[in-house]
Structure formats: C-alpha cells, structure tokens
Amino acid sequence: MELGLVGLGKMGGNMRERIRRAGHTVVGYDRNADIADVDSLKALVDSLPTPRVVWVMVPAGAPTASTIDDLAELLSPGDVVVDGGNSRWTDDIAHAKKLAAKSIGFVDCGVSGGVWGLENGYALMCGGDAADVAKAKPVFDALKPEGDSGYVHAGKVGAGHFAKMVHNGIEYAMMQAFAEGWELLEASDEVTDVREVFRSWQEGTVIRSWLLDLAVRALDDDEHLDKLKGYAQDSGEGRWTVEAAIDLAVPLPAITASLFARFASRQDDSPSMKMVAALRNQFGGHAVESTK
Amino acid sequence: MELGLVGLGKMGGNMRERIRRAGHTVVGYDRNADIADVDSLKALVDSLPTPRVVWVMVPAGAPTASTIDDLAELLSPGDVVVDGGNSRWTDDIAHAKKLAAKSIGFVDCGVSGGVWGLENGYALMCGGDAADVAKAKPVFDALKPEGDSGYVHAGKVGAGHFAKMVHNGIEYAMMQAFAEGWELLEASDEVTDVREVFRSWQEGTVIRSWLLDLAVRALDDDEHLDKLKGYAQDSGEGRWTVEAAIDLAVPLPAITASLFARFASRQDDSPSMKMVAALRNQFGGHAVESTK
Amino acid sequence: MELGLVGLGKMGGNMRERIRRAGHTVVGYDRNADIADVDSLKALVDSLPTPRVVWVMVPAGAPTASTIDDLAELLSPGDVVVDGGNSRWTDDIAHAKKLAAKSIGFVDCGVSGGVWGLENGYALMCGGDAADVAKAKPVFDALKPEGDSGYVHAGKVGAGHFAKMVHNGIEYAMMQAFAEGWELLEASDEVTDVREVFRSWQEGTVIRSWLLDLAVRALDDDEHLDKLKGYAQDSGEGRWTVEAAIDLAVPLPAITASLFARFASRQDDSPSMKMVAALRNQFGGHAVESTK
Amino acid sequence: MELGLVGLGKMGGNMRERIRRAGHTVVGYDRNADIADVDSLKALVDSLPTPRVVWVMVPAGAPTASTIDDLAELLSPGDVVVDGGNSRWTDDIAHAKKLAAKSIGFVDCGVSGGVWGLENGYALMCGGDAADVAKAKPVFDALKPEGDSGYVHAGKVGAGHFAKMVHNGIEYAMMQAFAEGWELLEASDEVTDVREVFRSWQEGTVIRSWLLDLAVRALDDDEHLDKLKGYAQDSGEGRWTVEAAIDLAVPLPAITASLFARFASRQDDSPSMKMVAALRNQFGGHAVESTK
C-alpha cells in the first residue's frame, strides 16, 4: 500500500525504513527538507491514492494538533489519519471529533520500541473504529514485531494512547523495582558481587525480563554506575497515568512512588525535608538556641 | 514520696527539677559526678525507703540493659523499676522478666515533651501491672502536664513504649504532611506569601496543631528555610513503628513514606535513581552511543 | 457594610448569620425561596450600594460558573465578586478574566471551618488584587476567628483556593497519620486501652492537635469504631492537590498515600490484588492445577 | 558426585529428580518414609563418601535450625551443609557459626523456580567461602537452567539468601506494577479489550517479561479474573526485604507499597479507614447529630 508519513525524526525515520523494507510505498514529509520526500504537506496528500492513510509522527501537543488541523483541510472524506506520536489520550478524542466533522477517520496508535524498533519491530496499540483501523492494517503489520503479539486494537478512539500510557506507567514501576533492589544489594555487607547477582537472574527466575537484561548491560558497562548521576527525567506518560488513576479513583501506589522518586531525583535539595528538619529543630533540644 | 533517678542528662535533669517542684524527694545518680546527688548506684538504692521506686533515664539499648542488670542485684523484692528512656518495647519484655525473677516490678514509660517538658509537663505512656504502676503514680502525677490528659496506663509491660513509638510514627507523618504542603505552596506561582498562609491556619482550620505552631515559629525565623539543609535524622522509633506494622501485617503507607523520605534526605545521590537513569539510557535514544 | 450573599445552604446560611452578628447587612439569595431574602439575583444586585460586594457560596463547577456569568451581566465596573466555594484554583483564573473584561473585580476565598464555623469563626485564605480584597475586608474580619490568625491574603487570583486545597491535602495526610497509628495500636497485644492512649496525647505531646481532639471524641462515642465502615469519600481537593503536585513536579508521597487509601476503601474487592493473586497462582505450586 | 538431600517435599522431590537426571547420586531423607531413600538422617550421613555434601531443603525457621543442629552432630570436619530453603539470611550467619565450630562448612543457597524448576532449571544464588561452594558446585550445575546465567556465588555466608530475598522484593513490585496497570485499563471506558492489550505487550515492548507472560496465561483462563478474590498472601521474603532496607536506611517505596497492598488485601475492613471516616464525621456536617 501507499502511506503518507509526517515527521521523519529518530522514530519516524526508522519507521519509514521498516515500512519500506516490508514492500510498501512511503511518502515522507518533514520540516527538514534534507530528509523529506516531498516539500509540503499538500504535496504529500496530493501524491497519495484515495482513500488516503496519513501517519502523523510529530511531537505531542501543539505540533500534532496543528498537523491535524492542516490535514483536516487537505484530506477528503474516507481518508484516515493515524496519530503515532506520544499524544495524551484525551487529545485523541478532540482530534477525532475535528476530523469526523469532515468525514475523515482517526486512529490513535501508541508505539513502543525506541531505538530497537527498526530491527525488532515496534509494539503497537491502537484505538478507533474497526473500518478506520482496517485501512491502516498493512502498515501496522509491517511495523509490528514477528509473532502473534506486538499489536492490538485496544478499543475506541483514545484506547491506543491510553494503553501505551499505562504501559509506560508499568515500565516506571518495573524500573523502580529493579532500582530499589539494586540499591539494597549494593548496601549489603554480605553481597559482594551485585552485578553477577543481576546476571544470574536472567534465567530461571520470576523476574526475568527485558529490563533486567538491560540492567545487566548497564552494569557490564559501569559496574557500580559511577559514571551516572541519580537523576531521571519523566516523559509525561507517567504523570498522565497517575492523573488518569485519580480521575478513575484507582489507587496506584507503586507507579506513583516511581514517579515521585523521579521528581525527587531532580531536586538539588528537598524543600519538604528542610521543613522536617526545621520542625525537628523546633521541638528538639536545639530549639531554644536557634530561635532566640 | 522518695524517688531514685538514674541518668541526669538533658531529659533526666529537667525531670528531677520538675519532680522536686512538686514536693517530692529525688535522689539522682549519674556517671557525671558533677550533677549527681550520690556517687554510686548502690548509694542511691541504700538511700531510699522500701518499697523503692527507681526511675531509669539513660540511653536505650546497652546502657539501659546494664543499669537494669545492676538494679536487679541491688534492689529488693517489692521494689519497682521504671524505664523512662526510649527503649524499644520488645526490650521491656526481657527486662521485666529478668526483674520478675527477683520479685522486682517493672514499668515501662514512654515520655514525650523534649525541651518544653520542664515547664509544660511531660506526656507519659506507661505499661505494666497495676500494682507496680500504683507505686510510681505520684511521680507520674508530678511529671505530667496540668489537666485531664497527658498520662495513660496503656496496658501490659511494653505498652508504654509501644504507645510512645506509635506517637512518634504519627509525628513523622504529620511532619511530612506539613512539609509536603509547604513545598507545594512554595512551588506555586499564585501563592506569594506562604509563611502567612501557614500563620493563618493556626486558628479555625482542621489542621491547627502544635506542629503547625512550630512551623510558623520556624518560618518567622527563616522565611524560606534557606539556612537549613533538607537533611533529617530519624531517632529509631519511626523504624520500629514500621517494623511493628510489618510484624502485625498492618499497612502504614503514610508513616513509611515519611521514614523513607528521611532516608533519602541523607543520601548525596540516589543509587536507585542511578539505575533508573541507566535503564532509561539503555532503551532510549542514547543507548547505542553510550554502550558501544 | 452591605454584602450580597448567593447560596444559603449549610455553609452559606451559617455565614450569613455570623456576618449579621458582626453588625453588617447581608442580602441573601438562594434558589430555595424559603431561606432567601430576595427572590432573584437581580433583586440582590439592585438592593446593594455601589461598589457592590457579592459573595458566591454555591457548589463548585457549573453552579459557580453560571452564577459568575450571571453576575458579569448584572454588576457594574468597580464591583467585586468573592467566590467562597470549593472551586478549583484553575477555575478562579478563568472567572477573574471574564469579570475583568467588565472591570469587575474578583477575589477567591478558601473557607475552612465546617459546622464549627458559626461559633468559632471560619479560617479564610484569599487571593486577588489588594484593592479588591480591601473592599471585602470587613466581611473577612467578621467571618474569621478571634485572634491574629485565621485569615490570609495569600497572593494572586487563585492563591486562596490553592492554599485551601493544600490545607485539605495536609488534612488528608494528618488524618491518615492518626488512622494508621490507631490501627497499629489496636493490633497490638500489649496495648489494651487505645482510647485512653489517644486521650493522653491531648496534652504535652508533639502531636496534639484539633484532629486528635476529634479522634478522642469519636472514640468516646464508639470505642473501637464498630459502628463505622472503613469507607471514606474524598471531596476533590485531595485529588487536585496531587494533580497540582504532578504539574509542579513536587513529590507528595504521604498525601498521595492518603488519597489512594480512600480510593481503596471504596472498593468491594481490589482488582489489582486479583491480578497479584492470579500471578502468584501462575508461578506457585497451584498453577498446574488451576490452569489445566 | 554423591549428595545427601534432606527434605523431599514439592521442591526437594523435584530437585532430587533433576539432580539424578544430570547423572549424580542422590540419597534423600524425609520424615515421610514413603518418599525417603533412607530411614534416618544418620543413615543418610553414613551412606555418603567424605567430604560429604548435604543439602537441606526443609521449611525455614525451627525445622531448618534443628536439622542443622542434628547435622552438626553427625557430620565430620571438611563436610559441607547447603541450606537451600527459604531461610532468612540472618539465620545463615548463626548456622554457619555453629557448624564452623566443628570445622563443617556452610553454604546458603536461595532457590527460585517453583513448579517450573524441574524442567527449566532453578535459579540459584549462593553465599559462603569459595572452598565450600566448590564442593557443591556439581549440584549447582545440575540444578541451574541451561545457559550462562541462573547461578551466582553472590558473596559471604548469607549473601545467597539475601540475594534471593531481594529477588522476591523486586518480584513483589513487578507484580504490583502489572496489577496496577491492569486495574487502570479495566477502569477505562476507552479500552475495551484489556486482555489483548496485555497479550500485545509480549513482544517489542519495554515491559516484556515472564511475569507478563504469566499474566496473559491467567487472563486467557479467566478474562476479568472473576474467579479470584483480591486476596494475596506474602511469604516472608517481602517483609524481610523491607526490614533489611530499614536496617540499612535504604528507601524502598515501590516494594513497600506492594507489601502493604497485600496486607490490606487480607482485611475484611480497614481499621485505619474507619478512623478516617470517624474524623470526617466529626468535622463534617453530620458531626453534630452523631456525637450528641
């Protein structure tokens, strides 16, 4: 089939390559003319047979919203837009509504895979009407990993990004699980070879997993992680996961603890612990001296 | 009545003074001869009429255990030892058993009040047999604050220190509550006078409390707590509280979060967040570069 | 002064009474004609001298928004609207903007006090321009408790409800602190009189507070809380507090734990613990039997 | 080699089988004569060539301690005892000391694998002196899974059980991660096929893992886990993990949240939430009625 692909950055560029390897035609557009196949969004739309399928792979938020606004003007009834970026699922519902007013379909698609995706395939979670999903199905098949899993039509519009968001929330807590275990082993006097403990877990244990494999790779590179600072960004999906949980009154203690650990990792000093120190100072023995 | 008091440090010294102001006789012993009334534990015991009441106010752990060992040799059947230190409640049970073998009674007494106790009185939580508690009751009455509360016979041996331990666990979470709220207010763009917000809460709110009063005192001294580092020790009772909860299968999420926040406050860098950073590095875009 | 008051429910009715006791004139309007002083919002506006001060005390969300829409039509430049309801602080900013377009001032005011407020006064936290706050100041003085605290001009528009929201977040964690401590004491074999332990803490301890006093009242009424189900609603402010923290990247472990404990308290069974049970079943000894 | 194996229950019996398949001789003793190879511990010891290796696979605590006491009497200098049960690592240190007094070696070995171990191999984490570990190495090789991992000499005596304990702590938090994510997906209106979302994650995602595979198996059997109660036991290692963290001042928020979620899952009603409800009742609108 022929696909229009908007956004050819690290992710989009690799995805174009993987789709082409599967034998499909991809017309890619990017603001950076050096990597684009056409020089405008209009040229991209004009080059595709109808019903068109246009995959949007640009940053979430304003860039995605404005791309969808532009496509709403350029596309025809019966075409389908797939948002494969990291949009918040609540945005999907607004985007679908805008396109539906012009009889253009919308599918949201959460994509996992990072730099490994070109070779191993991308896990895809999509949401939308079955008819719209069907139009893009050959692309999903090209992008997904080999085997029975790696792709799901999760439900209504928004379900794809919702599922991807929850995937990332789970990922946060799994990373935190390994991180806490590693810190505890490193603190032990008895355990003298923590790296090899991690390596041993790769077979036969309950916790064997790709993240464990990555942890072993990291420890092979830097046994005590001395080269790294204990500083972790968060990408947004962790926050949205907790916010969705609050909306739905679902308790998420481990995932939220993982998010808060990242927030704390970025503070030079903890304001809240200043207040704890201040209160200890007030009622403890040094109170009298320091408040005079 | 006449009381023997072992340990005349910051707490013990002030307690001797408060008991004397109530009209009782206190014979105090301390390793520091400058502040002691007698020059040996034996002299203290010999100076008291029977049945004797000896209050032990020395550091928890080995010092308390060895003092009780010595008293077991020196005292007579029918005498009572009160441990007013910060002993773990599980130690009380061992101490009571050792003294019971010589027909000497034992009362554990958790004491709250810090530097404010001399003037305001000390909150007392004790555990033991009613007959033993009765022998020390005049001292409890002298030490406790004015009014109906501030003293309780909480239950069996160990109950006093258990209750005091839980008091401190609650204290940890209350301090954390104010600390989190303060940090959030300081982070807000809208709220420009956080100190006055705290002050306003001292009357008419659900959260009015002595800890809030102390927070206002601290902020009056140093509005943004710039002089303090976000570093908080823990005294042991917080840890014991969580350990008791684990033994009894009681979930304590807020108290434990408060304890862990203190642990984290004392780390220069977080080992667990190094691992999170390492894992992010492995599966994110920089993985290929950094692990080659 | 003369004040217009919209909303005469449990809170608004008591506030009208307290303001009148302070010697001011209050014209109250409510959809319920039985308790209203005038029969329309227009009549309320017409009855007030300019510059008018109208206090809105209706449910947060749509009712408050539509009342402010109506007042934007009825009021004159220089008048001031005070929103004393439980609005989210982000709503305030929208409301202020709408009124500003007509040169009408806006002050948001978080109110604490509940059923005790009529007698003891209401703690007030307000946000807005100094000139607008000044116009309503006599009412704030009438409503606040006696003494130096109980009222604050916390900052810009939104700061009042933000401060009140944080107050409630702190309240959640303080309640959770006492609740966890109570559960642990009740689980102990040693402590046989938990109610009296709580009573004893009312004087001389670090944790003495109004919430502790309320806990003692509750235990006096029902020593082991047998009449109650462990089911707790949340009013919205706890959720908003955590959401604000996520926006500002502030870790709030204890407050969030308290919110999640309420969510969990309302579940008949825990879906997440079904999954934990299912996983234990899969890898444990019973797996073979149950999955055949 | 020849191995003595004490304890032939579900785990021990399968391990005997796997060791025999590897070509070694196993002499098994069990209190249940129907499954034992010899009729006493003495007969087991007498049947082995020196230096003997005896693997203890009985319940942790008193049964393991008394078996080790008996072996201390029966074995000879240079023999080695391996404790493959779920002992707490602190017990190992006491056991090693007792055996060392008779010049008998001790190796602690944490074993993971459950019912899958016979076919797939058991992950092994051991601690002790290199010379003692070497004597049992052929057995470790027989039990471990194929491949480079699945076995580690983690450090000193206690390190094996410490590492296994941390493995289980990590396992708790990973299970909780999937459980929280599953609950959130099930609560969503958009996601209509949660089971297939889980299945899709098995390839190409960051969270692919054996536990995820087990979750899919469980959902294939019972799509919404309707047959299960949200009730989860804990085996002890989770508690020990948190206790070790408290000893070492290591914050473990996600692992501890997972443990507390299990505690809560076993309560018919939450005592702490009764107290929260009581406090809400006291300061809310119903306070006056219910406390009169």
mmCIF file of C-alpha atoms in Angstrom, chain C residues 20-245:
data_model
loop_
_atom_site.group_PDB
_atom_site.id
_atom_site.type_symbol
_atom_site.label_atom_id
_atom_site.label_comp_id
_atom_site.label_asym_id
_atom_site.label_seq_id
_atom_site.Cartn_x
_atom_site.Cartn_y
_atom_site.Cartn_z
ATOM 1 C CA ARG C 20 -25.007 39.683 60.699
ATOM 2 C CA ARG C 21 -23.913 39.094 64.294
ATOM 3 C CA ALA C 22 -20.897 41.287 63.465
ATOM 4 C CA GLY C 23 -23.265 44.133 62.620
ATOM 5 C CA HIS C 24 -23.235 44.021 58.837
ATOM 6 C CA THR C 25 -26.179 43.898 56.463
ATOM 7 C CA VAL C 26 -26.478 40.747 54.385
ATOM 8 C CA VAL C 27 -28.855 40.328 51.458
ATOM 9 C CA GLY C 28 -29.047 36.628 50.777
ATOM 10 C CA TYR C 29 -30.283 34.912 47.632
ATOM 11 C CA ASP C 30 -30.891 31.194 47.188
ATOM 12 C CA ARG C 31 -32.804 29.087 44.680
ATOM 13 C CA ASN C 32 -34.772 27.925 47.691
ATOM 14 C CA ALA C 33 -37.150 30.849 48.220
ATOM 15 C CA ASP C 34 -37.910 29.781 51.807
ATOM 16 C CA ILE C 35 -34.485 30.834 53.007
ATOM 17 C CA ALA C 36 -33.769 33.698 50.611
ATOM 18 C CA ASP C 37 -34.033 37.397 51.433
ATOM 19 C CA VAL C 38 -34.767 38.373 47.837
ATOM 20 C CA ASP C 39 -36.353 36.450 45.011
ATOM 21 C CA SER C 40 -33.744 36.895 42.289
ATOM 22 C CA LEU C 41 -30.100 37.559 41.711
ATOM 23 C CA LYS C 42 -31.107 40.784 40.028
ATOM 24 C CA ALA C 43 -33.031 41.869 43.101
ATOM 25 C CA LEU C 44 -29.967 41.140 45.206
ATOM 26 C CA VAL C 45 -27.764 43.260 42.954
ATOM 27 C CA ASP C 46 -30.279 46.084 42.820
ATOM 28 C CA SER C 47 -30.527 46.222 46.588
ATOM 29 C CA LEU C 48 -26.812 46.855 47.169
ATOM 30 C CA PRO C 49 -24.996 50.211 47.183
ATOM 31 C CA THR C 50 -22.016 50.532 44.853
ATOM 32 C CA PRO C 51 -19.285 49.472 44.783
ATOM 33 C CA ARG C 52 -21.049 46.200 45.450
ATOM 34 C CA VAL C 53 -19.506 43.127 47.080
ATOM 35 C CA VAL C 54 -21.217 39.862 46.211
ATOM 36 C CA TRP C 55 -20.112 36.655 47.905
ATOM 37 C CA VAL C 56 -20.826 33.458 45.933
ATOM 38 C CA MET C 57 -21.244 30.365 48.101
ATOM 39 C CA VAL C 58 -22.643 27.714 45.734
ATOM 40 C CA PRO C 59 -21.282 24.306 44.688
ATOM 41 C CA ALA C 60 -18.032 24.360 42.713
ATOM 42 C CA GLY C 61 -18.065 23.726 38.982
ATOM 43 C CA ALA C 62 -21.074 24.526 36.829
ATOM 44 C CA PRO C 63 -23.213 26.230 39.526
ATOM 45 C CA THR C 64 -20.401 28.629 40.417
ATOM 46 C CA ALA C 65 -19.532 29.271 36.770
ATOM 47 C CA SER C 66 -23.123 30.096 35.823
ATOM 48 C CA THR C 67 -23.580 32.340 38.856
ATOM 49 C CA ILE C 68 -20.471 34.273 37.864
ATOM 50 C CA ASP C 69 -21.727 34.504 34.282
ATOM 51 C CA ASP C 70 -24.966 35.987 35.567
ATOM 52 C CA LEU C 71 -23.168 38.426 37.852
ATOM 53 C CA ALA C 72 -20.978 39.551 34.970
ATOM 54 C CA GLU C 73 -24.167 40.748 33.312
ATOM 55 C CA LEU C 74 -25.725 42.324 36.386
ATOM 56 C CA LEU C 75 -22.841 44.054 38.178
ATOM 57 C CA SER C 76 -21.132 47.359 37.392
ATOM 58 C CA PRO C 77 -17.499 48.336 36.971
ATOM 59 C CA GLY C 78 -15.782 48.559 40.339
ATOM 60 C CA ASP C 79 -17.931 45.888 41.969
ATOM 61 C CA VAL C 80 -16.262 42.798 43.400
ATOM 62 C CA VAL C 81 -17.255 39.145 43.322
ATOM 63 C CA VAL C 82 -15.889 36.846 46.034
ATOM 64 C CA ASP C 83 -16.007 33.103 45.352
ATOM 65 C CA GLY C 84 -16.062 31.444 48.760
ATOM 66 C CA GLY C 85 -16.989 27.987 47.460
ATOM 67 C CA ASN C 86 -14.734 24.998 46.943
ATOM 68 C CA SER C 87 -13.732 25.966 43.400
ATOM 69 C CA ARG C 88 -10.600 24.590 41.875
ATOM 70 C CA TRP C 89 -7.974 27.326 41.755
ATOM 71 C CA THR C 90 -7.623 26.963 37.994
ATOM 72 C CA ASP C 91 -11.306 27.938 37.641
ATOM 73 C CA ASP C 92 -10.608 31.174 39.501
ATOM 74 C CA ILE C 93 -8.276 32.384 36.819
ATOM 75 C CA ALA C 94 -10.944 31.919 34.153
ATOM 76 C CA HIS C 95 -13.600 33.582 36.303
ATOM 77 C CA ALA C 96 -11.388 36.556 37.090
ATOM 78 C CA LYS C 97 -10.644 37.070 33.423
ATOM 79 C CA LYS C 98 -14.310 37.040 32.477
ATOM 80 C CA LEU C 99 -15.182 39.601 35.157
ATOM 81 C CA ALA C 100 -12.134 41.746 34.407
ATOM 82 C CA ALA C 101 -13.465 42.202 30.891
ATOM 83 C CA LYS C 102 -16.288 44.180 32.511
ATOM 84 C CA SER C 103 -13.994 45.901 35.028
ATOM 85 C CA ILE C 104 -15.465 43.831 37.837
ATOM 86 C CA GLY C 105 -13.011 42.611 40.444
ATOM 87 C CA PHE C 106 -12.655 39.034 41.636
ATOM 88 C CA VAL C 107 -11.396 37.530 44.872
ATOM 89 C CA ASP C 108 -11.192 33.795 45.505
ATOM 90 C CA CYS C 109 -11.561 32.745 49.110
ATOM 91 C CA GLY C 110 -10.950 29.288 50.509
ATOM 92 C CA VAL C 111 -13.025 28.712 53.625
ATOM 93 C CA SER C 112 -12.369 26.154 56.360
ATOM 94 C CA GLY C 113 -14.471 25.570 59.402
ATOM 95 C CA GLY C 114 -17.367 23.289 58.611
ATOM 96 C CA VAL C 115 -20.130 23.051 61.161
ATOM 97 C CA TRP C 116 -17.946 24.648 63.821
ATOM 98 C CA GLY C 117 -17.502 27.860 61.896
ATOM 99 C CA LEU C 118 -20.590 29.725 63.050
ATOM 100 C CA GLU C 119 -19.372 29.749 66.644
ATOM 101 C CA ASN C 120 -15.584 29.564 66.234
ATOM 102 C CA GLY C 121 -15.165 31.503 63.023
ATOM 103 C CA TYR C 122 -14.008 30.421 59.602
ATOM 104 C CA ALA C 123 -10.402 30.266 58.503
ATOM 105 C CA LEU C 124 -10.138 32.287 55.295
ATOM 106 C CA MET C 125 -7.482 32.201 52.581
ATOM 107 C CA CYS C 126 -7.979 34.666 49.771
ATOM 108 C CA GLY C 127 -6.343 35.606 46.500
ATOM 109 C CA GLY C 128 -6.666 38.640 44.236
ATOM 110 C CA ASP C 129 -5.648 42.248 43.820
ATOM 111 C CA ALA C 130 -5.150 44.236 47.001
ATOM 112 C CA ALA C 131 -7.794 46.794 46.008
ATOM 113 C CA ASP C 132 -10.441 44.114 45.516
ATOM 114 C CA VAL C 133 -9.522 42.333 48.719
ATOM 115 C CA ALA C 134 -9.800 45.615 50.591
ATOM 116 C CA LYS C 135 -13.426 46.084 49.513
ATOM 117 C CA ALA C 136 -14.401 42.762 51.107
ATOM 118 C CA LYS C 137 -12.159 43.088 54.155
ATOM 119 C CA PRO C 138 -14.934 43.896 56.678
ATOM 120 C CA VAL C 139 -16.634 40.637 55.744
ATOM 121 C CA PHE C 140 -13.433 38.679 56.125
ATOM 122 C CA ASP C 141 -12.971 40.254 59.554
ATOM 123 C CA ALA C 142 -16.476 39.227 60.531
ATOM 124 C CA LEU C 143 -16.076 35.658 59.424
ATOM 125 C CA LYS C 144 -12.583 34.879 60.687
ATOM 126 C CA PRO C 145 -11.953 33.530 64.192
ATOM 127 C CA GLU C 146 -10.804 35.753 67.026
ATOM 128 C CA GLY C 147 -7.096 36.435 67.273
ATOM 129 C CA ASP C 148 -4.200 37.145 64.971
ATOM 130 C CA SER C 149 -4.579 34.227 62.636
ATOM 131 C CA GLY C 150 -7.363 32.637 60.640
ATOM 132 C CA TYR C 151 -7.143 34.993 57.671
ATOM 133 C CA VAL C 152 -4.582 35.496 54.934
ATOM 134 C CA HIS C 153 -4.288 37.332 51.647
ATOM 135 C CA ALA C 154 -2.190 34.575 50.103
ATOM 136 C CA GLY C 155 -1.355 36.073 46.714
ATOM 137 C CA LYS C 156 -2.749 36.478 43.219
ATOM 138 C CA VAL C 157 -6.124 35.310 41.967
ATOM 139 C CA GLY C 158 -6.257 31.559 42.610
ATOM 140 C CA ALA C 159 -3.950 31.713 45.612
ATOM 141 C CA GLY C 160 -6.815 31.481 48.067
ATOM 142 C CA HIS C 161 -8.256 28.292 46.681
ATOM 143 C CA PHE C 162 -4.752 26.945 46.093
ATOM 144 C CA ALA C 163 -3.919 27.476 49.756
ATOM 145 C CA LYS C 164 -7.204 25.930 50.851
ATOM 146 C CA MET C 165 -6.566 22.961 48.554
ATOM 147 C CA VAL C 166 -3.153 22.417 50.119
ATOM 148 C CA HIS C 167 -4.728 22.767 53.564
ATOM 149 C CA ASN C 168 -7.006 19.898 52.671
ATOM 150 C CA GLY C 169 -4.113 17.826 51.298
ATOM 151 C CA ILE C 170 -2.294 18.267 54.590
ATOM 152 C CA GLU C 171 -5.525 17.380 56.379
ATOM 153 C CA TYR C 172 -5.731 14.113 54.427
ATOM 154 C CA ALA C 173 -2.245 13.076 55.487
ATOM 155 C CA MET C 174 -2.771 14.104 59.109
ATOM 156 C CA MET C 175 -5.971 12.074 59.271
ATOM 157 C CA GLN C 176 -4.136 9.159 57.692
ATOM 158 C CA ALA C 177 -1.352 9.535 60.262
ATOM 159 C CA PHE C 178 -3.758 9.209 63.186
ATOM 160 C CA ALA C 179 -5.627 6.429 61.399
ATOM 161 C CA GLU C 180 -2.508 4.354 60.798
ATOM 162 C CA GLY C 181 -1.344 4.853 64.360
ATOM 163 C CA TRP C 182 -4.740 3.867 65.702
ATOM 164 C CA GLU C 183 -4.827 0.704 63.611
ATOM 165 C CA LEU C 184 -1.368 -0.279 64.798
ATOM 166 C CA LEU C 185 -2.242 0.269 68.443
ATOM 167 C CA GLU C 186 -5.460 -1.731 68.054
ATOM 168 C CA ALA C 187 -3.410 -4.579 66.538
ATOM 169 C CA SER C 188 -1.011 -4.704 69.469
ATOM 170 C CA ASP C 189 -1.358 -7.351 72.162
ATOM 171 C CA GLU C 190 0.341 -5.177 74.740
ATOM 172 C CA VAL C 191 -1.734 -2.020 74.435
ATOM 173 C CA THR C 192 -5.111 -2.741 75.975
ATOM 174 C CA ASP C 193 -6.616 0.742 76.187
ATOM 175 C CA VAL C 194 -6.116 2.506 72.891
ATOM 176 C CA ARG C 195 -8.763 5.123 73.514
ATOM 177 C CA GLU C 196 -7.040 6.307 76.668
ATOM 178 C CA VAL C 197 -3.716 6.391 74.841
ATOM 179 C CA PHE C 198 -5.277 8.775 72.363
ATOM 180 C CA ARG C 199 -6.773 10.846 75.174
ATOM 181 C CA SER C 200 -3.436 11.031 76.952
ATOM 182 C CA TRP C 201 -1.824 12.519 73.858
ATOM 183 C CA GLN C 202 -4.005 15.627 74.050
ATOM 184 C CA GLU C 203 -1.557 17.379 76.339
ATOM 185 C CA GLY C 204 2.214 17.660 76.304
ATOM 186 C CA THR C 205 2.873 15.700 73.122
ATOM 187 C CA VAL C 206 4.249 16.683 69.750
ATOM 188 C CA ILE C 207 1.059 15.500 68.007
ATOM 189 C CA ARG C 208 -1.531 17.416 69.966
ATOM 190 C CA SER C 209 -3.966 18.948 67.549
ATOM 191 C CA TRP C 210 -7.606 19.572 66.826
ATOM 192 C CA LEU C 211 -7.803 16.370 64.777
ATOM 193 C CA LEU C 212 -6.549 14.417 67.781
ATOM 194 C CA ASP C 213 -9.256 16.033 69.890
ATOM 195 C CA LEU C 214 -11.825 14.940 67.319
ATOM 196 C CA ALA C 215 -10.425 11.405 67.336
ATOM 197 C CA VAL C 216 -10.908 11.254 71.096
ATOM 198 C CA ARG C 217 -14.493 12.473 70.706
ATOM 199 C CA ALA C 218 -15.106 9.768 68.128
ATOM 200 C CA LEU C 219 -13.600 7.063 70.351
ATOM 201 C CA ASP C 220 -15.637 8.267 73.323
ATOM 202 C CA ASP C 221 -18.706 7.711 71.214
ATOM 203 C CA ASP C 222 -17.664 4.320 69.818
ATOM 204 C CA GLU C 223 -14.509 2.951 71.416
ATOM 205 C CA HIS C 224 -13.485 0.594 68.612
ATOM 206 C CA LEU C 225 -15.394 2.382 65.831
ATOM 207 C CA ASP C 226 -17.526 -0.706 65.426
ATOM 208 C CA LYS C 227 -20.420 1.342 64.120
ATOM 209 C CA LEU C 228 -18.472 2.617 61.159
ATOM 210 C CA LYS C 229 -17.425 1.093 57.896
ATOM 211 C CA GLY C 230 -13.887 1.743 56.709
ATOM 212 C CA TYR C 231 -15.171 3.769 53.799
ATOM 213 C CA ALA C 232 -14.051 7.309 53.101
ATOM 214 C CA GLN C 233 -15.152 9.713 50.418
ATOM 215 C CA ASP C 234 -12.870 12.371 49.054
ATOM 216 C CA SER C 235 -14.063 15.851 48.306
ATOM 217 C CA GLY C 236 -11.956 16.715 45.277
ATOM 218 C CA GLU C 237 -9.368 18.900 46.950
ATOM 219 C CA GLY C 238 -7.165 15.895 47.721
ATOM 220 C CA ARG C 239 -7.183 14.942 44.053
ATOM 221 C CA TRP C 240 -6.448 18.500 42.964
ATOM 222 C CA THR C 241 -3.563 18.679 45.415
ATOM 223 C CA VAL C 242 -1.911 15.642 43.874
ATOM 224 C CA GLU C 243 -2.598 16.927 40.382
ATOM 225 C CA ALA C 244 -1.044 20.286 41.225
ATOM 226 C CA ALA C 245 1.977 18.442 42.619
#
